[in-house]
């Protein structure tokens, strides 16, 4: 009887773990909400636009791999700069945004070092390897992303930040940012994001996707007008409800 009881307890624990794994992508030091996943072979803008509209995002783990999550996006038809956005842009006025194609022809080791240092400092060791950063920026065969945003100081053309992105005819997915944490530029990270949103709107995109909202630390993404989030079935504009979901 004791053995049977122990077996049932173990089975229950294992089933709970399996249930959790079906709902979350567990990787390194973070957990990402996942409702569904798929691997695609059709990389047309139309197919990607439809999947993003269904709450899917590309991952960094493998070519064509996507997961459905509590995705965040800005409807650019409803986006206007608010006072906080303008304050951030004022602090980063000496930074120019440059849009480059992936594979990035001017790649050098300093880029993946900057990225590795950034993710290690922010999220801990083994969060994002230098090799994976290099792969996403230089390998068309392995990367799901096609644009690298480069942020340069006006006075000396020094690159102080990068973002690995996806662009289609309708959307931009602002995916993996990293920047110089020792920079004296105030609000550099938010400035990079805001400049990308402004660029996307100016270039006729419908949406900017900002990844997912699954943790309390994701609330910094909620300051933009036109923001909406995928609740598993529909796009929702109730930000108070979202804050309750991720608190």
Backbone as JSON, one array per atom type, in Angstrom:
{
  "sequence": "XXXXXXXXXXXXXXXXXXXXXXXXXXXXXXXXXXXXXXXXXXXXXXXXXXXXXXXXXXXXXXXXXXXXXXXXXXXXXXXXXXXXXXXXXXXXXXXXXXXXXXXXXXXXXXXXXXXXXXXXXXXXXXXXXXXXXXXXXXXXXXXXXXXXXXXXXXXXXXXXXXXXXXXXXXXXXXXXXXXXXXXXXXXXXXXXXXXXXXXXXXXXXXXXXXXXXXXXXXXXXXXXXXXXXXXXXXXXXXXXXXXXXXX",
  "N": [[0.83, -1.21, 0.0], [1.94, 1.22, 0.8], [3.9, 1.52, -1.17], [2.28, 1.8, -3.42], [0.96, 4.16, -2.8], [3.13, 5.95, -2.78], [3.84, 5.77, -5.46], [1.59, 6.88, -6.68], [1.75, 9.5, -5.75], [4.18, 10.33, -6.93], [3.45, 10.07, -9.62], [1.47, 12.01, -9.76], [2.98, 14.34, -9.28], [4.72, 14.29, -11.51], [2.83, 14.56, -13.55], [1.91, 17.12, -13.02], [4.22, 18.59, -13.56], [4.45, 18.08, -16.32], [2.12, 19.36, -17.19], [2.77, 22.0, -16.56], [4.95, 22.37, -18.29], [3.63, 22.31, -20.69], [2.42, 24.76, -20.66], [4.39, 26.64, -20.31], [7.46, 27.92, -21.6], [10.41, 26.81, -20.49], [13.38, 28.16, -19.77], [16.8, 28.65, -19.19], [17.12, 31.19, -16.92], [14.53, 32.11, -16.81], [10.92, 32.05, -17.25], [8.65, 31.51, -19.84], [5.44, 32.18, -20.91], [3.51, 29.86, -22.69], [1.12, 28.89, -24.95], [0.76, 27.45, -27.24], [2.56, 25.9, -29.96], [4.5, 25.81, -32.98], [6.19, 24.79, -36.01], [7.19, 26.42, -38.87], [7.29, 26.41, -42.49], [6.67, 28.14, -44.42], [7.65, 31.21, -45.12], [6.58, 33.55, -45.99], [5.53, 37.01, -46.09], [2.77, 37.31, -45.74], [1.93, 34.92, -44.44], [3.42, 35.04, -42.06], [2.46, 37.45, -40.98], [-0.21, 36.71, -40.45], [0.13, 34.68, -38.52], [1.42, 36.06, -36.43], [-0.68, 37.75, -35.82], [-2.31, 35.93, -34.62], [-1.21, 35.61, -32.17], [1.27, 34.37, -32.13], [4.84, 34.22, -31.88], [8.15, 34.45, -33.21], [10.83, 32.31, -32.17], [14.19, 32.08, -30.79], [15.3, 29.65, -30.95], [15.22, 27.78, -33.08], [15.09, 27.44, -36.67], [12.16, 28.66, -38.07], [10.63, 28.06, -35.84], [7.94, 28.76, -33.66], [6.01, 30.25, -31.02], [2.94, 30.49, -29.22], [1.72, 33.1, -27.26], [1.2, 35.48, -24.55], [1.18, 37.92, -26.24], [2.43, 41.21, -26.98], [1.54, 44.22, -28.64], [1.74, 47.26, -30.58], [-0.75, 49.13, -31.99], [-0.25, 50.97, -34.64], [-1.82, 52.85, -35.88], [-3.07, 54.07, -33.85], [-1.16, 55.16, -32.35], [0.48, 57.74, -30.7], [2.98, 60.05, -29.72], [3.43, 60.41, -26.29], [3.83, 62.52, -23.36], [5.81, 61.33, -21.77], [7.12, 59.67, -23.61], [8.23, 61.64, -25.28], [9.96, 62.87, -23.5], [11.79, 60.81, -23.09], [12.83, 60.58, -25.7], [14.07, 63.03, -25.92], [16.19, 62.75, -24.14], [17.71, 60.95, -25.54], [18.48, 62.18, -27.86], [20.86, 62.47, -29.2], [21.34, 60.14, -30.51], [21.43, 58.14, -33.35], [19.35, 56.09, -35.42], [19.95, 53.23, -37.27], [19.04, 51.09, -39.87], [19.68, 47.82, -40.68], [20.28, 45.0, -42.82], [19.87, 41.5, -42.05], [21.64, 38.65, -43.02], [24.18, 40.46, -41.29], [26.53, 42.44, -42.66], [28.65, 43.88, -41.6], [29.51, 42.66, -39.32], [31.17, 42.05, -36.19], [33.29, 40.79, -33.53], [32.88, 42.31, -31.27], [30.18, 42.9, -31.15], [28.72, 40.54, -30.4], [29.94, 40.24, -27.95], [29.1, 42.52, -26.54], [26.34, 41.97, -26.46], [26.29, 39.51, -25.02], [27.42, 40.31, -22.56], [25.48, 42.15, -21.76], [23.07, 40.6, -21.47], [23.91, 38.77, -19.56], [24.44, 40.44, -17.36], [21.89, 41.5, -16.93], [20.12, 39.29, -16.68], [21.47, 37.02, -15.85], [23.98, 34.36, -15.9], [24.41, 32.31, -18.82], [22.08, 33.03, -20.06], [21.89, 34.09, -22.64], [23.83, 33.14, -25.15], [27.02, 34.09, -26.58], [27.57, 32.86, -29.0], [25.0, 32.2, -29.94], [23.91, 34.76, -30.32], [25.59, 35.71, -32.34], [24.9, 33.87, -34.34], [22.18, 34.47, -34.84], [22.42, 36.94, -36.03], [24.06, 36.62, -38.22], [23.48, 34.33, -39.72], [21.45, 33.36, -42.2], [20.24, 30.95, -42.65], [19.74, 29.88, -40.15], [18.57, 31.8, -38.57], [15.55, 33.43, -37.54], [15.12, 36.05, -37.98], [15.38, 39.23, -39.64], [16.35, 41.82, -39.65], [18.65, 44.16, -38.29], [18.79, 46.53, -35.87], [20.72, 49.34, -35.44], [22.21, 51.5, -33.19], [23.67, 54.58, -33.04], [26.0, 56.95, -31.72], [25.82, 60.38, -32.46], [28.01, 62.12, -32.44], [30.43, 60.67, -32.7], [29.91, 58.39, -34.15], [29.83, 56.0, -32.84], [28.66, 52.78, -32.1], [26.24, 52.09, -29.76], [24.2, 50.45, -29.1], [22.08, 47.67, -30.04], [19.44, 45.95, -31.8], [17.92, 42.9, -32.45], [15.71, 42.09, -34.93], [12.51, 41.41, -36.54], [11.12, 42.11, -39.67], [8.25, 42.65, -41.65], [6.04, 43.35, -44.44], [3.99, 44.48, -43.02], [4.57, 44.59, -40.28], [6.79, 45.12, -37.44], [8.85, 43.25, -35.39], [10.16, 43.9, -32.47], [12.67, 42.53, -30.98], [15.19, 41.28, -29.65], [16.92, 43.26, -27.76], [20.04, 44.89, -26.98], [22.52, 46.74, -25.23], [25.07, 49.18, -24.36], [25.72, 49.01, -21.1], [27.2, 50.67, -19.58], [27.03, 53.11, -20.66], [26.63, 56.65, -20.62], [24.37, 57.78, -21.48], [21.16, 58.75, -20.78], [18.29, 56.77, -20.09], [18.67, 54.98, -22.25], [17.86, 52.39, -23.16], [14.97, 52.48, -23.3], [14.8, 54.62, -25.0], [15.85, 53.55, -27.37], [13.83, 51.67, -28.0], [11.61, 53.38, -28.34], [12.43, 54.99, -30.49], [12.5, 53.05, -32.5], [9.79, 52.39, -32.72], [8.71, 54.81, -33.62], [10.04, 54.97, -36.08], [8.95, 52.7, -37.4], [6.26, 53.45, -37.61], [6.5, 55.7, -39.25], [7.28, 54.46, -41.57], [5.13, 53.1, -42.56], [4.21, 50.76, -41.28], [1.84, 48.5, -39.73], [1.82, 47.42, -37.2], [3.85, 47.26, -34.23], [5.48, 44.75, -32.63], [6.19, 43.84, -29.32], [7.26, 41.65, -28.05], [6.47, 39.5, -25.33], [4.14, 39.66, -22.52], [4.61, 38.55, -19.56], [5.77, 38.66, -17.11], [6.27, 40.58, -14.08], [8.22, 42.46, -14.49], [7.82, 43.2, -17.1], [6.24, 45.41, -17.3], [7.26, 47.87, -18.07], [6.89, 48.08, -20.76], [4.37, 49.02, -21.17], [3.79, 51.68, -21.56], [3.09, 52.91, -23.91], [0.94, 54.51, -26.25], [-1.87, 53.04, -27.95], [-1.43, 50.41, -27.34], [-1.94, 46.88, -27.19], [-2.9, 43.55, -26.13], [-2.55, 40.01, -26.48], [-4.9, 37.71, -25.44], [-5.11, 35.0, -25.53], [-7.19, 34.35, -27.13], [-8.21, 36.68, -28.29], [-7.35, 40.12, -29.18], [-6.7, 42.46, -26.71], [-7.4, 45.51, -25.04], [-7.43, 46.28, -22.44], [-5.51, 47.42, -20.12], [-5.3, 47.47, -17.37], [-6.32, 45.04, -16.57], [-4.4, 43.42, -17.73], [-2.16, 44.12, -16.2], [-2.91, 42.98, -13.78], [-2.72, 40.33, -14.49], [0.0, 39.89, -14.73], [1.21, 40.62, -12.39]],
  "CA": [[0.0, 0.0, 0.0], [2.86, 2.37, 0.85], [4.52, 1.66, -2.5], [1.25, 2.31, -4.33], [0.76, 5.57, -2.44], [4.3, 6.7, -3.27], [3.74, 5.8, -6.92], [0.55, 7.84, -7.05], [2.29, 10.84, -5.48], [5.16, 10.62, -7.99], [2.71, 10.26, -10.87], [0.81, 13.32, -9.68], [4.01, 15.37, -9.44], [5.16, 14.28, -12.9], [1.76, 15.1, -14.38], [1.91, 18.57, -12.8], [5.36, 19.13, -14.31], [4.1, 18.04, -17.73], [1.14, 20.42, -17.42], [3.5, 23.27, -16.55], [5.76, 22.46, -19.5], [2.72, 22.62, -21.79], [2.01, 26.16, -20.55], [5.52, 27.55, -20.23], [8.78, 27.6, -22.12], [11.31, 26.99, -19.36], [14.71, 28.28, -20.34], [17.79, 29.36, -18.42], [16.66, 31.7, -15.64], [13.23, 32.74, -16.96], [9.84, 31.24, -17.76], [7.85, 32.21, -20.82], [4.13, 31.61, -21.11], [3.33, 29.27, -24.02], [-0.14, 28.19, -25.12], [0.84, 26.57, -28.39], [3.81, 26.07, -30.72], [4.54, 25.18, -34.3], [7.36, 25.1, -36.85], [6.68, 26.74, -40.19], [8.16, 26.39, -43.66], [6.23, 29.25, -45.26], [8.15, 32.44, -44.53], [6.03, 34.71, -46.69], [5.02, 38.05, -45.21], [1.37, 37.07, -45.45], [1.8, 33.87, -43.43], [3.96, 35.54, -40.79], [1.51, 38.43, -40.47], [-1.38, 36.0, -39.91], [0.51, 33.97, -37.3], [1.62, 37.07, -35.39], [-2.01, 38.22, -35.44], [-2.88, 34.87, -33.78], [-0.49, 35.55, -30.91], [2.54, 33.65, -32.24], [6.09, 34.95, -32.04], [9.31, 33.62, -33.51], [11.8, 32.07, -31.11], [15.59, 32.07, -31.22], [15.82, 28.3, -30.76], [15.37, 27.02, -34.32], [14.49, 28.04, -37.85], [10.73, 28.43, -38.25], [9.96, 27.73, -34.58], [7.12, 29.83, -33.13], [5.18, 29.9, -29.88], [1.81, 31.39, -28.97], [1.9, 33.61, -25.91], [0.53, 36.74, -24.27], [1.95, 38.84, -27.07], [2.14, 42.65, -26.89], [1.8, 44.96, -29.86], [1.21, 48.61, -30.69], [-1.49, 49.47, -33.2], [0.37, 52.25, -34.99], [-2.84, 53.83, -36.27], [-3.52, 54.7, -32.61], [0.02, 55.57, -31.6], [0.98, 59.12, -30.68], [3.95, 60.27, -28.66], [2.95, 61.1, -25.09], [4.85, 63.38, -22.74], [6.91, 60.48, -21.32], [7.87, 59.29, -24.82], [8.99, 62.81, -25.72], [11.04, 63.05, -22.53], [12.79, 59.77, -23.39], [13.49, 60.93, -26.96], [14.94, 64.19, -25.65], [17.4, 62.25, -23.49], [18.47, 60.15, -26.51], [18.47, 62.94, -29.1], [22.16, 62.36, -29.88], [21.47, 58.77, -31.02], [20.82, 57.87, -34.66], [18.94, 54.72, -35.69], [20.34, 52.71, -38.59], [18.4, 49.8, -40.14], [20.55, 46.99, -41.51], [19.75, 43.66, -43.12], [20.5, 40.28, -41.56], [22.93, 38.68, -42.36], [24.79, 41.77, -41.13], [27.85, 42.33, -43.31], [29.69, 44.56, -40.8], [29.57, 41.99, -38.01], [32.48, 41.86, -35.55], [33.18, 40.11, -32.26], [32.42, 43.24, -30.25], [28.72, 42.9, -31.09], [28.24, 39.47, -29.53], [30.43, 40.48, -26.58], [28.19, 43.49, -25.94], [25.1, 41.27, -26.17], [26.52, 38.54, -23.95], [27.6, 41.07, -21.31], [24.2, 42.76, -21.42], [22.12, 39.6, -20.98], [24.44, 38.21, -18.32], [24.23, 41.42, -16.29], [20.45, 41.7, -16.7], [19.34, 38.09, -16.4], [22.28, 35.94, -15.3], [24.8, 33.54, -16.79], [23.81, 31.35, -19.75], [20.8, 33.52, -20.56], [21.98, 34.3, -24.08], [25.24, 32.92, -25.45], [27.63, 34.88, -27.64], [27.42, 32.1, -30.24], [23.62, 32.34, -30.41], [23.76, 36.13, -30.81], [26.26, 35.75, -33.64], [24.12, 33.05, -35.27], [20.96, 35.19, -35.2], [22.74, 38.14, -36.82], [24.89, 36.32, -39.39], [23.1, 33.12, -40.44], [20.1, 33.37, -42.77], [19.72, 29.59, -42.58], [19.39, 29.52, -38.78], [17.89, 32.9, -37.89], [14.19, 33.81, -37.93], [15.06, 37.51, -37.97], [15.95, 39.76, -40.88], [16.81, 43.2, -39.51], [19.41, 44.55, -37.11], [18.75, 47.96, -35.61], [22.0, 49.79, -34.89], [22.06, 52.83, -32.6], [25.0, 55.19, -33.03], [26.15, 58.32, -31.24], [26.02, 61.31, -33.57], [29.29, 62.82, -32.4], [31.58, 59.85, -33.08], [29.41, 57.24, -34.89], [30.03, 54.79, -32.05], [27.45, 51.99, -31.86], [26.04, 51.87, -28.33], [23.11, 49.5, -28.89], [21.58, 46.89, -31.18], [18.23, 45.15, -31.59], [17.63, 41.88, -33.45], [14.29, 42.32, -35.25], [11.85, 40.87, -37.72], [10.3, 43.07, -40.39], [7.48, 42.26, -42.82], [5.4, 44.53, -45.03], [3.0, 45.04, -42.09], [4.94, 44.64, -38.87], [8.14, 44.99, -36.93], [8.96, 42.6, -34.09], [11.3, 44.4, -31.71], [12.82, 41.26, -30.27], [16.3, 41.11, -28.72], [17.76, 44.46, -27.64], [21.15, 44.94, -26.04], [23.21, 48.02, -25.34], [26.17, 49.42, -23.44], [25.18, 49.34, -19.78], [28.05, 51.7, -18.98], [26.8, 54.37, -21.37], [26.13, 57.75, -19.79], [23.13, 58.26, -22.08], [20.04, 58.46, -19.9], [17.14, 56.08, -20.7], [19.08, 54.47, -23.55], [17.04, 51.25, -23.58], [13.65, 52.95, -23.7], [15.0, 55.47, -26.16], [15.99, 52.66, -28.53], [12.51, 51.13, -28.32], [10.75, 54.47, -28.82], [12.89, 55.36, -31.84], [12.08, 51.99, -33.42], [8.35, 52.53, -32.92], [8.53, 56.0, -34.47], [10.5, 54.59, -37.42], [7.98, 51.79, -37.99], [5.07, 54.21, -37.97], [6.85, 56.56, -40.38], [7.49, 53.63, -42.75], [3.88, 52.48, -42.97], [3.87, 49.49, -40.63], [0.59, 48.5, -38.98], [2.05, 47.04, -35.81], [5.14, 46.91, -33.66], [5.35, 43.74, -31.58], [7.19, 44.07, -28.27], [7.47, 40.41, -27.33], [5.35, 39.04, -24.49], [3.95, 40.22, -21.18], [4.41, 37.39, -18.69], [6.4, 38.9, -15.82], [6.06, 41.91, -13.54], [9.22, 43.35, -15.07], [7.42, 43.6, -18.44], [5.34, 46.57, -17.25], [7.86, 49.03, -18.73], [6.42, 48.11, -22.15], [2.97, 49.41, -21.21], [3.67, 53.14, -21.54], [2.86, 53.43, -25.26], [-0.44, 54.58, -26.72], [-2.19, 52.06, -28.98], [-0.98, 49.09, -26.93], [-2.92, 45.83, -26.99], [-2.27, 42.28, -25.77], [-3.27, 38.8, -26.89], [-5.33, 37.02, -24.22], [-5.29, 33.59, -25.83], [-8.19, 34.26, -28.19], [-8.43, 37.97, -28.93], [-6.5, 41.24, -28.78], [-7.37, 43.15, -25.61], [-6.82, 46.82, -24.74], [-7.6, 46.55, -21.01], [-4.18, 47.31, -19.53], [-5.43, 47.18, -15.94], [-6.47, 43.59, -16.5], [-3.08, 42.85, -18.03], [-1.3, 44.32, -15.02], [-3.29, 41.97, -12.8], [-2.25, 39.03, -14.98], [1.45, 39.72, -14.64], [1.75, 41.18, -11.14]],
  "C": [[0.86, 1.25, 0.0], [3.48, 2.62, -0.51], [3.52, 2.24, -3.5], [1.01, 3.79, -4.08], [1.9, 6.43, -2.96], [4.26, 6.83, -4.79], [2.74, 6.85, -7.37], [1.01, 9.27, -6.83], [3.26, 11.25, -6.57], [4.47, 10.89, -9.32], [2.06, 11.63, -10.91], [1.79, 14.45, -9.9], [4.47, 15.46, -10.89], [4.1, 14.86, -13.83], [1.7, 16.62, -14.25], [3.05, 19.23, -13.58], [5.05, 19.17, -15.8], [3.11, 19.15, -18.08], [1.82, 21.78, -17.47], [4.3, 23.45, -17.83], [4.89, 22.74, -20.72], [2.3, 24.08, -21.8], [3.17, 27.13, -20.59], [6.72, 26.99, -20.99], [9.74, 27.85, -20.98], [12.73, 27.01, -19.89], [15.61, 29.16, -19.52], [17.19, 29.87, -17.12], [15.27, 32.32, -15.73], [12.21, 31.73, -17.45], [8.98, 32.07, -18.69], [6.54, 31.47, -21.03], [3.99, 31.1, -22.55], [2.02, 28.51, -24.05], [-0.08, 27.17, -26.25], [2.18, 26.79, -29.07], [3.68, 25.37, -32.06], [5.84, 25.57, -35.0], [6.86, 25.29, -38.27], [7.76, 26.6, -41.26], [7.83, 27.53, -44.62], [6.61, 30.57, -44.59], [7.67, 33.68, -45.28], [5.51, 35.73, -45.7], [3.59, 37.77, -44.8], [1.18, 36.02, -44.36], [2.3, 34.33, -42.07], [3.02, 36.56, -40.17], [0.31, 37.76, -39.8], [-1.05, 35.31, -38.59], [0.77, 34.94, -36.15], [0.27, 37.61, -34.9], [-2.73, 37.19, -34.56], [-2.08, 34.67, -32.5], [0.82, 34.79, -30.94], [3.7, 34.63, -32.4], [7.18, 33.97, -32.45], [10.18, 33.47, -32.28], [13.22, 32.18, -31.68], [16.14, 30.65, -31.29], [16.03, 27.52, -32.05], [14.64, 27.69, -35.46], [13.02, 27.65, -37.96], [9.96, 28.15, -36.97], [9.23, 28.96, -34.02], [6.36, 29.33, -31.91], [4.1, 30.95, -29.68], [1.83, 31.8, -27.51], [1.05, 34.87, -25.71], [1.33, 37.86, -24.94], [1.48, 40.29, -26.85], [2.41, 43.3, -28.24], [1.21, 46.36, -29.75], [0.51, 48.74, -32.03], [-1.06, 50.88, -33.59], [-0.62, 53.28, -35.51], [-3.34, 54.6, -35.05], [-2.36, 55.25, -31.79], [0.33, 57.05, -31.8], [1.97, 59.24, -29.53], [3.28, 60.97, -27.49], [4.11, 61.87, -24.45], [6.05, 62.56, -22.27], [7.76, 60.02, -22.51], [8.75, 60.44, -25.29], [10.16, 63.08, -24.78], [12.17, 62.05, -22.81], [13.55, 60.12, -24.67], [14.42, 62.13, -26.78], [16.25, 63.73, -25.03], [18.29, 61.47, -24.47], [18.55, 60.85, -27.88], [19.77, 62.82, -29.88], [22.41, 60.96, -30.45], [20.73, 58.66, -32.35], [20.47, 56.38, -34.77], [19.28, 54.35, -37.13], [19.72, 51.32, -38.76], [19.26, 49.0, -41.1], [19.94, 45.61, -41.7], [20.55, 42.59, -42.38], [20.5, 39.27, -42.7], [23.59, 40.08, -42.41], [26.24, 41.71, -41.61], [28.98, 42.95, -42.48], [29.84, 43.93, -39.41], [31.01, 41.89, -37.51], [32.25, 41.31, -34.14], [32.64, 41.01, -31.15], [30.9, 43.26, -30.1], [28.22, 41.78, -30.17], [28.78, 39.6, -28.11], [29.51, 41.45, -25.85], [26.87, 42.81, -25.55], [25.22, 40.3, -25.02], [26.65, 39.24, -22.6], [26.28, 41.65, -20.82], [23.26, 41.73, -20.8], [22.6, 38.92, -19.7], [24.18, 39.15, -17.15], [22.76, 41.56, -15.92], [19.75, 40.46, -16.16], [20.14, 36.9, -15.89], [23.04, 35.16, -16.36], [23.95, 32.59, -17.62], [22.42, 31.77, -20.24], [20.8, 33.58, -22.08], [23.45, 34.19, -24.45], [25.73, 33.83, -26.57], [27.46, 34.19, -28.99], [26.02, 32.24, -30.81], [23.36, 33.74, -30.96], [24.39, 36.26, -32.19], [25.45, 35.02, -34.69], [22.88, 33.81, -35.75], [21.22, 36.36, -36.14], [23.45, 37.81, -38.13], [24.41, 35.15, -40.24], [21.66, 33.18, -40.92], [19.45, 32.0, -42.65], [19.21, 29.23, -41.19], [18.56, 30.59, -38.07], [16.49, 33.13, -38.43], [14.04, 35.31, -38.14], [15.83, 38.08, -39.16], [16.43, 41.2, -40.82], [17.58, 43.36, -38.21], [19.32, 46.07, -36.99], [20.05, 48.33, -34.91], [21.83, 51.24, -34.42], [23.45, 53.43, -32.4], [24.96, 56.61, -32.46], [26.45, 59.24, -32.41], [27.44, 61.87, -33.6], [30.46, 61.99, -32.89], [31.19, 58.57, -33.84], [29.6, 55.92, -34.14], [28.69, 54.09, -31.82], [27.35, 51.68, -30.37], [24.91, 50.88, -28.05], [22.68, 48.84, -30.18], [20.26, 46.24, -30.8], [18.08, 44.18, -32.76], [16.12, 41.87, -33.68], [13.82, 41.47, -36.42], [11.02, 41.98, -38.35], [9.55, 42.37, -41.52], [6.89, 43.53, -43.43], [4.44, 45.21, -44.07], [3.51, 45.29, -40.68], [6.44, 44.71, -38.66], [8.05, 44.3, -35.57], [10.26, 43.04, -33.47], [11.64, 43.33, -30.68], [13.93, 41.22, -29.23], [17.19, 42.34, -28.69], [18.96, 44.21, -26.72], [21.94, 46.2, -26.29], [24.27, 48.14, -24.25], [25.62, 49.87, -22.09], [26.02, 50.39, -19.06], [27.89, 53.06, -19.67], [26.22, 55.42, -20.41], [24.83, 58.34, -20.36], [21.95, 57.81, -21.23], [18.9, 57.81, -20.68], [17.45, 55.49, -22.08], [18.18, 53.34, -24.03], [15.66, 51.66, -24.06], [13.72, 53.87, -24.91], [15.12, 54.66, -27.44], [14.64, 52.13, -28.97], [11.61, 52.2, -28.93], [11.14, 54.9, -30.23], [12.46, 54.32, -32.87], [10.59, 52.08, -33.73], [8.05, 53.7, -33.85], [8.93, 55.68, -35.92], [9.46, 53.71, -38.12], [6.72, 52.52, -38.43], [5.33, 55.07, -39.21], [7.0, 55.76, -41.68], [6.29, 52.72, -43.04], [3.54, 51.14, -42.37], [2.54, 49.63, -39.88], [0.82, 48.26, -37.5], [3.54, 46.98, -35.5], [4.88, 45.94, -32.53], [6.51, 43.88, -30.61], [7.46, 42.81, -27.45], [6.25, 40.06, -26.5], [5.27, 39.83, -23.2], [3.61, 39.07, -20.25], [4.97, 37.61, -17.29], [6.16, 40.34, -15.37], [7.02, 42.92, -14.16], [8.87, 43.81, -16.49], [6.56, 44.86, -18.46], [5.94, 47.81, -17.91], [7.39, 49.17, -20.17], [5.04, 48.75, -22.29], [2.74, 50.92, -21.32], [3.29, 53.75, -22.89], [1.37, 53.44, -25.62], [-0.66, 53.58, -27.87], [-1.81, 50.64, -28.62], [-2.15, 48.12, -26.77], [-2.2, 44.51, -26.76], [-3.18, 41.12, -26.12], [-3.6, 37.98, -25.66], [-5.54, 35.52, -24.41], [-6.29, 33.36, -26.94], [-8.31, 35.55, -28.98], [-7.4, 38.99, -28.46], [-7.3, 42.14, -27.84], [-6.66, 44.47, -25.33], [-6.93, 47.19, -23.27], [-6.26, 46.34, -20.29], [-4.23, 47.05, -18.03], [-5.58, 45.68, -15.72], [-5.14, 42.91, -16.77], [-2.15, 42.97, -16.83], [-1.63, 43.32, -13.92], [-2.78, 40.59, -13.19], [-0.77, 38.81, -14.71], [2.05, 40.24, -13.34], [2.46, 40.11, -10.3]]
}
